[in-house]
Coordinates of C-alpha atoms in Angstrom, one line a residue:
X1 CA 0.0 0.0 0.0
X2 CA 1.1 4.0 -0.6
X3 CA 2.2 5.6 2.0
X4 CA -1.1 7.6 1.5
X5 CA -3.8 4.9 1.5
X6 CA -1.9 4.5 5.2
X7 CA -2.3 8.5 6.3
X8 CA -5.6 9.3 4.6
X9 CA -7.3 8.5 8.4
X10 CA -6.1 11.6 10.0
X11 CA -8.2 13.4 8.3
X12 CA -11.1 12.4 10.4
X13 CA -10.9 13.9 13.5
X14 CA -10.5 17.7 12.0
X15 CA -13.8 16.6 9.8
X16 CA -15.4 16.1 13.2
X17 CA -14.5 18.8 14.9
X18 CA -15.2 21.5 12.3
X19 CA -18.4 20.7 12.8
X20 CA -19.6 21.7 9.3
X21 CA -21.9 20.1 7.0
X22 CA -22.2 21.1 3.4
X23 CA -25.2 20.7 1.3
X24 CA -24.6 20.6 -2.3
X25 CA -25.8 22.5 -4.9
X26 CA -25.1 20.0 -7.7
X27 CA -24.3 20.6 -11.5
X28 CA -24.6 24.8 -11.0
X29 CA -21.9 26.6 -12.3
X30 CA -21.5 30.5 -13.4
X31 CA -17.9 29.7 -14.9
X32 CA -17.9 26.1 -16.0
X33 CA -14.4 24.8 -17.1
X34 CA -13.8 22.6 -20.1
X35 CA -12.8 19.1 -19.4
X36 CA -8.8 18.6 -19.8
X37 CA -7.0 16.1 -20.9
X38 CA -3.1 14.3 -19.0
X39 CA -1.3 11.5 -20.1
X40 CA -1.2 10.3 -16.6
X41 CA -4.8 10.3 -15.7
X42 CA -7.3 7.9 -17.1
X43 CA -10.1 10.4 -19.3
X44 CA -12.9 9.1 -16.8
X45 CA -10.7 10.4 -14.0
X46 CA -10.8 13.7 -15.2
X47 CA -14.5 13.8 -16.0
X48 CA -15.2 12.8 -12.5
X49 CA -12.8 15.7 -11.2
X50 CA -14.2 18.0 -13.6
X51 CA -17.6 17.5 -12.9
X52 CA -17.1 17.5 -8.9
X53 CA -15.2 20.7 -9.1
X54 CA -18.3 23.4 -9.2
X55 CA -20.6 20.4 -7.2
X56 CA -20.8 22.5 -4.6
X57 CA -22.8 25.8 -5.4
X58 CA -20.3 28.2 -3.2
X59 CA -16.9 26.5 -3.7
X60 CA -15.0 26.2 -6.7
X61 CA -12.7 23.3 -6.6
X62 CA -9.6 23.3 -9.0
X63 CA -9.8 19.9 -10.8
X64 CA -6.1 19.5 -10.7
X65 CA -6.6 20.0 -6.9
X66 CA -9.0 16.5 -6.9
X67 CA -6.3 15.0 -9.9
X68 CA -3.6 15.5 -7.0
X69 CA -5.0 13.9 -4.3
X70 CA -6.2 11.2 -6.6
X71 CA -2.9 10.5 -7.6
X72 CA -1.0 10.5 -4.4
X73 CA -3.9 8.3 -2.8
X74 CA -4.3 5.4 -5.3
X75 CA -2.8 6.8 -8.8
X76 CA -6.8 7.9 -9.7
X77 CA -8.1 4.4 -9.1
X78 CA -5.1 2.2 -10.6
X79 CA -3.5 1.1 -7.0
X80 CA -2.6 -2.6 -7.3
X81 CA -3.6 -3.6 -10.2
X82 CA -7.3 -1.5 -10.1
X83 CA -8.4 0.7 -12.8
X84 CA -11.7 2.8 -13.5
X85 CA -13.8 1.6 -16.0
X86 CA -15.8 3.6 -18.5
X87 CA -18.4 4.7 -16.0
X88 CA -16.0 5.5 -13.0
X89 CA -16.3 2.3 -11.5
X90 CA -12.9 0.9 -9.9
X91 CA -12.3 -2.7 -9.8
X92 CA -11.4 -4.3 -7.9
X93 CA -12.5 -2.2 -5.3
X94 CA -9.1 -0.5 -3.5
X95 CA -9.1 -1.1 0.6
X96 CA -6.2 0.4 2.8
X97 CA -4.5 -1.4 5.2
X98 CA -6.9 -2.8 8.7
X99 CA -6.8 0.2 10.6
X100 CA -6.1 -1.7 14.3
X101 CA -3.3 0.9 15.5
X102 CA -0.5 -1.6 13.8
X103 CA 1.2 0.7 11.6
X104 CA 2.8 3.4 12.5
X105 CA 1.7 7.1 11.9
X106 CA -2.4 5.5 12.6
X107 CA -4.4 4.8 15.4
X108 CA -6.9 2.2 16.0
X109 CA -10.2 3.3 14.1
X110 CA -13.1 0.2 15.3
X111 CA -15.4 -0.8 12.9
X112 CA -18.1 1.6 12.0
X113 CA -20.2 0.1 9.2
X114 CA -20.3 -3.1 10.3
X115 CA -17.5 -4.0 7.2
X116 CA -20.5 -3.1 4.6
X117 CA -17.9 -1.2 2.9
X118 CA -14.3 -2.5 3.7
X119 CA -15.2 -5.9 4.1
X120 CA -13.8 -5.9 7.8
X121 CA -16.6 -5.9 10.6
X122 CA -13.7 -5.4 13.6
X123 CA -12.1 -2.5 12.1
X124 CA -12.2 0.5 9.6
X125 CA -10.2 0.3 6.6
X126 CA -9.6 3.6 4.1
X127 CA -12.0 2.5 0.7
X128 CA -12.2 3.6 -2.7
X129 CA -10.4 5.6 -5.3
X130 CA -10.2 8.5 -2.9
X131 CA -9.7 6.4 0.3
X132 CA -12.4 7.6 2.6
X133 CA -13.1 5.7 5.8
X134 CA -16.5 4.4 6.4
X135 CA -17.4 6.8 9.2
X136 CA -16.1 10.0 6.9
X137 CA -17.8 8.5 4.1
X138 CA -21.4 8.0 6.1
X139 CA -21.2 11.8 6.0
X140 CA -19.5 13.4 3.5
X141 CA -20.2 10.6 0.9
X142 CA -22.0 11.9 -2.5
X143 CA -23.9 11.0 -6.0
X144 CA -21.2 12.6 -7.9
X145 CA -23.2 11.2 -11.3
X146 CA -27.1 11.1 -10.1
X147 CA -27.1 7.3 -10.8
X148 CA -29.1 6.9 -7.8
X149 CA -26.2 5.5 -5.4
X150 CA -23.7 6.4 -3.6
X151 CA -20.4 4.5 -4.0
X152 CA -16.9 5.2 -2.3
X153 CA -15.6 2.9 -5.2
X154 CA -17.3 5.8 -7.8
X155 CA -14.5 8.0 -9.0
X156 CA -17.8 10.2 -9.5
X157 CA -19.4 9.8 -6.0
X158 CA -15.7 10.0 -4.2
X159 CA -14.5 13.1 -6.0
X160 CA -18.0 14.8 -5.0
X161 CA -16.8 13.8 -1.7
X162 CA -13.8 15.5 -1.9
X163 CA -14.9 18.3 -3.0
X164 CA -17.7 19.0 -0.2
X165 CA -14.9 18.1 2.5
X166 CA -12.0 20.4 1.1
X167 CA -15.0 23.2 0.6
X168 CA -15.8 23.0 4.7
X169 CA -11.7 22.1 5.1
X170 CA -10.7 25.5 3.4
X171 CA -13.6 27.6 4.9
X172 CA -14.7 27.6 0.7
X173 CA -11.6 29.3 -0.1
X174 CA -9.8 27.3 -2.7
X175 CA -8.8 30.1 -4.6
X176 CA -5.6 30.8 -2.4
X177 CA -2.5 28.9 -2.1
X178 CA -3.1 28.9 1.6
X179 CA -6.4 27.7 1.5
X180 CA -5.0 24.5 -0.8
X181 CA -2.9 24.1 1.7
X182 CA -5.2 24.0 4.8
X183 CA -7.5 21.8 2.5
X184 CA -5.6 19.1 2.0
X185 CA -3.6 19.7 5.3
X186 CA -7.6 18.6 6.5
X187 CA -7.2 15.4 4.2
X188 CA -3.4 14.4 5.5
X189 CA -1.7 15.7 8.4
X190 CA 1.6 15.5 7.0
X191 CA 4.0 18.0 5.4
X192 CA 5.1 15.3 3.2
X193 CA 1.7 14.7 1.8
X194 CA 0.6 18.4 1.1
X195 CA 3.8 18.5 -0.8
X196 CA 2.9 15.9 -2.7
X197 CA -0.5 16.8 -3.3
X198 CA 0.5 20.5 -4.4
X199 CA 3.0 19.7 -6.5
X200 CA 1.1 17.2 -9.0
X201 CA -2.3 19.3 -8.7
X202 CA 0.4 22.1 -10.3
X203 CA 1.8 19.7 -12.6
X204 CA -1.6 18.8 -14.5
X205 CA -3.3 22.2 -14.2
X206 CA -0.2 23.3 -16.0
X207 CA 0.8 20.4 -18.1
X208 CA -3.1 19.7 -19.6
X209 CA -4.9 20.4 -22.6
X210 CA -8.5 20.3 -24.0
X211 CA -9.8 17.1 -24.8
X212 CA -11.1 18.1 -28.1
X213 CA -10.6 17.7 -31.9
X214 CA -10.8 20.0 -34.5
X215 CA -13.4 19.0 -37.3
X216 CA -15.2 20.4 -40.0
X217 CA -17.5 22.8 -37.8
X218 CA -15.1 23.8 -35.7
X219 CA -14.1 22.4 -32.3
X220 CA -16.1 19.1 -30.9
X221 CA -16.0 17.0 -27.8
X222 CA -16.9 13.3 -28.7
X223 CA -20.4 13.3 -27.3
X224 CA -19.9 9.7 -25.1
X225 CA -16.6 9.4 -23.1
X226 CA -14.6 6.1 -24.7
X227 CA -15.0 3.9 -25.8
X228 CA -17.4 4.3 -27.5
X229 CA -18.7 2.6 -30.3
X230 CA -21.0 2.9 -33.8
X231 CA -21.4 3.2 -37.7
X232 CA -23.1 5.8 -40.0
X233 CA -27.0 5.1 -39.1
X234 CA -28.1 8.0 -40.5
X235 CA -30.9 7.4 -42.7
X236 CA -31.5 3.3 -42.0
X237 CA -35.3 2.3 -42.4
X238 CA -37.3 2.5 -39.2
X239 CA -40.8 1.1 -38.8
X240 CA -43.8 3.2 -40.5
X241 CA -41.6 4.4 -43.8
X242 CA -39.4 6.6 -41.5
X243 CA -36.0 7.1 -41.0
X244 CA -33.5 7.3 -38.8
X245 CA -32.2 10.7 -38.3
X246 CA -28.9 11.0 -36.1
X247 CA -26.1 8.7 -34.8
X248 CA -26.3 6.0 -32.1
X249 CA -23.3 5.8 -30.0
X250 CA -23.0 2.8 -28.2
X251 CA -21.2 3.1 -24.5
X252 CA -21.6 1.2 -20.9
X253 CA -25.7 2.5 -19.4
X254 CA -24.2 5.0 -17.1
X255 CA -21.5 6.3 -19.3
X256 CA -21.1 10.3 -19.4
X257 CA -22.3 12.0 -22.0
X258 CA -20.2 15.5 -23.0
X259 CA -21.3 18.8 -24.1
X260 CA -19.7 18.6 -27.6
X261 CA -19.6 22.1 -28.0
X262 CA -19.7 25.4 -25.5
X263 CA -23.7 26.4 -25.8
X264 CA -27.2 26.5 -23.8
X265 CA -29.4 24.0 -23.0
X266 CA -31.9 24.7 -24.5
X267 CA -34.4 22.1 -23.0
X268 CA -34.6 19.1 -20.3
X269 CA -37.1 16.5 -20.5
X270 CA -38.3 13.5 -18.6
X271 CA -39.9 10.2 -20.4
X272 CA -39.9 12.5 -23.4
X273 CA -41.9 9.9 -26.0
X274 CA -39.7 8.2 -28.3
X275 CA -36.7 9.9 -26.9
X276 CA -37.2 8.9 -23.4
X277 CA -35.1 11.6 -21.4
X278 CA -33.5 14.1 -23.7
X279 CA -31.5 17.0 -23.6
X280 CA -31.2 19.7 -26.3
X281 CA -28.0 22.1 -26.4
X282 CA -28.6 25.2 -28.3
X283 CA -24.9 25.7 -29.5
X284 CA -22.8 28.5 -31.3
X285 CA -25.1 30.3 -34.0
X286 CA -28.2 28.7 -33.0
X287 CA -28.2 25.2 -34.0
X288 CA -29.0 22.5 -31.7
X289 CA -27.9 18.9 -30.9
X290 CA -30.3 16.4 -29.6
X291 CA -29.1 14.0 -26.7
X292 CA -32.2 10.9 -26.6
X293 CA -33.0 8.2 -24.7
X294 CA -30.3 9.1 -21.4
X295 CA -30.3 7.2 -18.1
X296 CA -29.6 10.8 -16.1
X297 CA -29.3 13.9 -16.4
X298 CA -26.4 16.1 -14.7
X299 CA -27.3 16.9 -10.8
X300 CA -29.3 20.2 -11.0
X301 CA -28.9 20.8 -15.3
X302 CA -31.6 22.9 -16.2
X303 CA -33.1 24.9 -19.3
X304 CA -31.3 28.3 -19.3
X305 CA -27.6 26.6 -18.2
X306 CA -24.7 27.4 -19.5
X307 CA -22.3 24.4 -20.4
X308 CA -18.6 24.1 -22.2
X309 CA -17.6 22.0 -24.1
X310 CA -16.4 18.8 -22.6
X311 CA -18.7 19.5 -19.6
X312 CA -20.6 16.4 -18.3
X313 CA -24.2 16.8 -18.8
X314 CA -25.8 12.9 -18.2
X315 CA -25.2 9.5 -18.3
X316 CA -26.0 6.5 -21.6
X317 CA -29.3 5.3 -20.9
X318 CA -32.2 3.0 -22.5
X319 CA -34.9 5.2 -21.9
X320 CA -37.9 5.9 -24.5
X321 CA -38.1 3.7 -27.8
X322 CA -34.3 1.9 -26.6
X323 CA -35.8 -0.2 -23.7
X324 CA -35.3 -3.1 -26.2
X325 CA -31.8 -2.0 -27.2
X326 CA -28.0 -1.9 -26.2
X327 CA -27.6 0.9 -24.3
X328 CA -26.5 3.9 -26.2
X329 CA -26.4 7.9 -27.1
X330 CA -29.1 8.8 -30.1
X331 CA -27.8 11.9 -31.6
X332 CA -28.9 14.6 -33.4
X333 CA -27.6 17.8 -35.4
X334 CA -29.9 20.9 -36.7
X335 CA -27.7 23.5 -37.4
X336 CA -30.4 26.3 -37.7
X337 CA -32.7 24.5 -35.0
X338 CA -35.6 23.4 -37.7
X339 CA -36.7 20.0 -37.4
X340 CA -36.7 19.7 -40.7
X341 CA -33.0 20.5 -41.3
X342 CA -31.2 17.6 -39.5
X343 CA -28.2 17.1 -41.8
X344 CA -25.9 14.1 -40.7
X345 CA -23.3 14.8 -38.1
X346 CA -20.9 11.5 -38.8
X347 CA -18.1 13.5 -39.9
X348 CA -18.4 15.6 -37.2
X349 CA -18.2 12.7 -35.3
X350 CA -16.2 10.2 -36.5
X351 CA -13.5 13.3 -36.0
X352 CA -14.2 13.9 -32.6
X353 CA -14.6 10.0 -31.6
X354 CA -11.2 9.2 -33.7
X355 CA -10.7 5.1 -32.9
X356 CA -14.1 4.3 -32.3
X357 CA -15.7 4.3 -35.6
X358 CA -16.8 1.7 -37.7
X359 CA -15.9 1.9 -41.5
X360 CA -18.8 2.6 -43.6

């Protein structure tokens, strides 16, 4: 085990004492960042810190700031062998060493959750991508990715976590270097570690770029993080003498779905007929892309928001006419917003998805 996975503990008893609870606002943002891109952290990784970072409604928290921690504690989910998979999900779950007092620089934290979450039921064990203890977790823990749980082993649900506890740890100040400091001071009581933590959070807000591609309409997110999956279905024969107008992406149900351009949405609906739940983003010059048939939508995304692109707005779903069908992303492109001007976005896409594209 890291050194971290051993010291994350001491972060417990300041949690307690400050006394703070902080309720999130989720998904609102007045300055939204675009999601980056590092070498070193896994592209779910970054979606999870990206997307945590303006959970809470008061406190912006720098995504690199998350990215460091993550790394120190478990190398973003990748600790022995572990790794996220497309929907955040790290297997095998990461559990720090039995917290009975043993090692040095820890004392004895007894079982709390009766070893629901670290599989020990005589002591607590640090869990998860983030390595929260049960008791910390039981109040701090978060649905980072409104998928209706509430998972330590979520790099969505554990970098909500984070956030909310560095917000109350800094006193919501995470614009100052001090205020990093006394953050993740509240995480790890060690010089050593804050060093540690600092130094890569500066490292990737320095070092990444946007996760974007340049293609014929300017610059695009892929739509579904990857892998993603699917060929030109524009146009195939649907029942009645219709057609099929847009792409389906095939991902992982639960799989974020991306802004693919800065823009508004435009609408949000629920159980939205054929579509199920859809979301349309009003993008630059007033055409629109249609997102159908989603499992979630982004905590607290509503008509009127402004979103980036790269931002996570909701997660692959079946919902609508795809009960019957392999989860996946039905998309569509108007560029003057007219229903009856969808013109095929697979170029667009198959530049902005490069790798995951069937040939025609």
């Amino acid at each position: 085990m890291t050194r971290a996975l051993v010291g994350t503990v001491v972060a417990v008893p300041l949690a307690l004492v400050l006394g703070v609870v902080v309720v999130l606002s989720p998904g609102r943002s007045s300055a939204p960042t675009a999601v980056p891109a590092h070498e070193d952290i896994p592209e779910v990784a970054v979606q999870a810190y990206v997307a945590a970072s303006t959970a809470d409604g008061r406190c912006a928290v720098p995504w690199s700031l998350l990215a460091g921690i993550a790394k120190v504690e478990t190398d973003h989910g990748r600790h022995g062998g572990s790794a996220p998979d497309a929907r955040g999900l790290v297997r095998p779950p990461i559990l720090g060493p039995v917290l009975d007092g043993s090692l040095p620089g820890t004392r004895p934290i007894a079982d709390s959750d009766g070893g629901r979450l670290d599989t020990d039921a005589r002591w607590d064990r640090a869990v998860g991508p983030l390595q929260f203890i049960p008791q910390t977790w039981a109040r701090w823990g978060r649905d980072g990715n409104a998928d209706g749980r509430v998972d330590p082993h979520d790099l969505f649900d554990a970098a909500a976590a984070a956030a909310a506890y560095l917000c109350a740890a800094a006193a919501d100040d995470l614009g100052s270097d001090a205020g990093r400091r006394r953050a993740v001071r509240a995480y790890n009581r060690s010089d050593a570690y804050v060093t540690a933590v600092l130094t890569w959070a500066d490292r990737y807000a320095a070092e990444a770029a946007p996760a974007t591609v340049r293609g014929d309409h300017g610059p695009l997110a892929c739509p579904v993080v990857p892998p993603v999956h699917f060929i030109d279905s524009w146009h195939f024969p649907r029942s009645g003498g219709r057609v099929h107008l847009g792409q389906d992406l095939f991902a992982p149900e639960g799989t974020p779905l991306l802004a693919v351009e800065d823009g508004t949405i435009a609408a949000v609906r629920t159980g939205a007929g054929l579509g199920g739940n859809v979301i349309w983003l009003e993008g630059r010059g007033g055409h629109h892309w249609y997102y159908a048939h989603l499992r979630s939508f982004a905590p607290g995304l509503a008509v009127g928001d402004h979103v980036v692109r790269g931002q996570v707005i909701g997660t692959v779903g079946r919902t609508g006419n795809a009960a019957t069908t392999p989860p996946h992303l039905h998309i569509q492109w108007r560029p003057d917003g007219r229903r009856a001007d969808d013109v095929n976005p697979y170029a667009l896409l198959s530049a902005a998805c490069p790798g995951h594209l069937d040939p025609r």
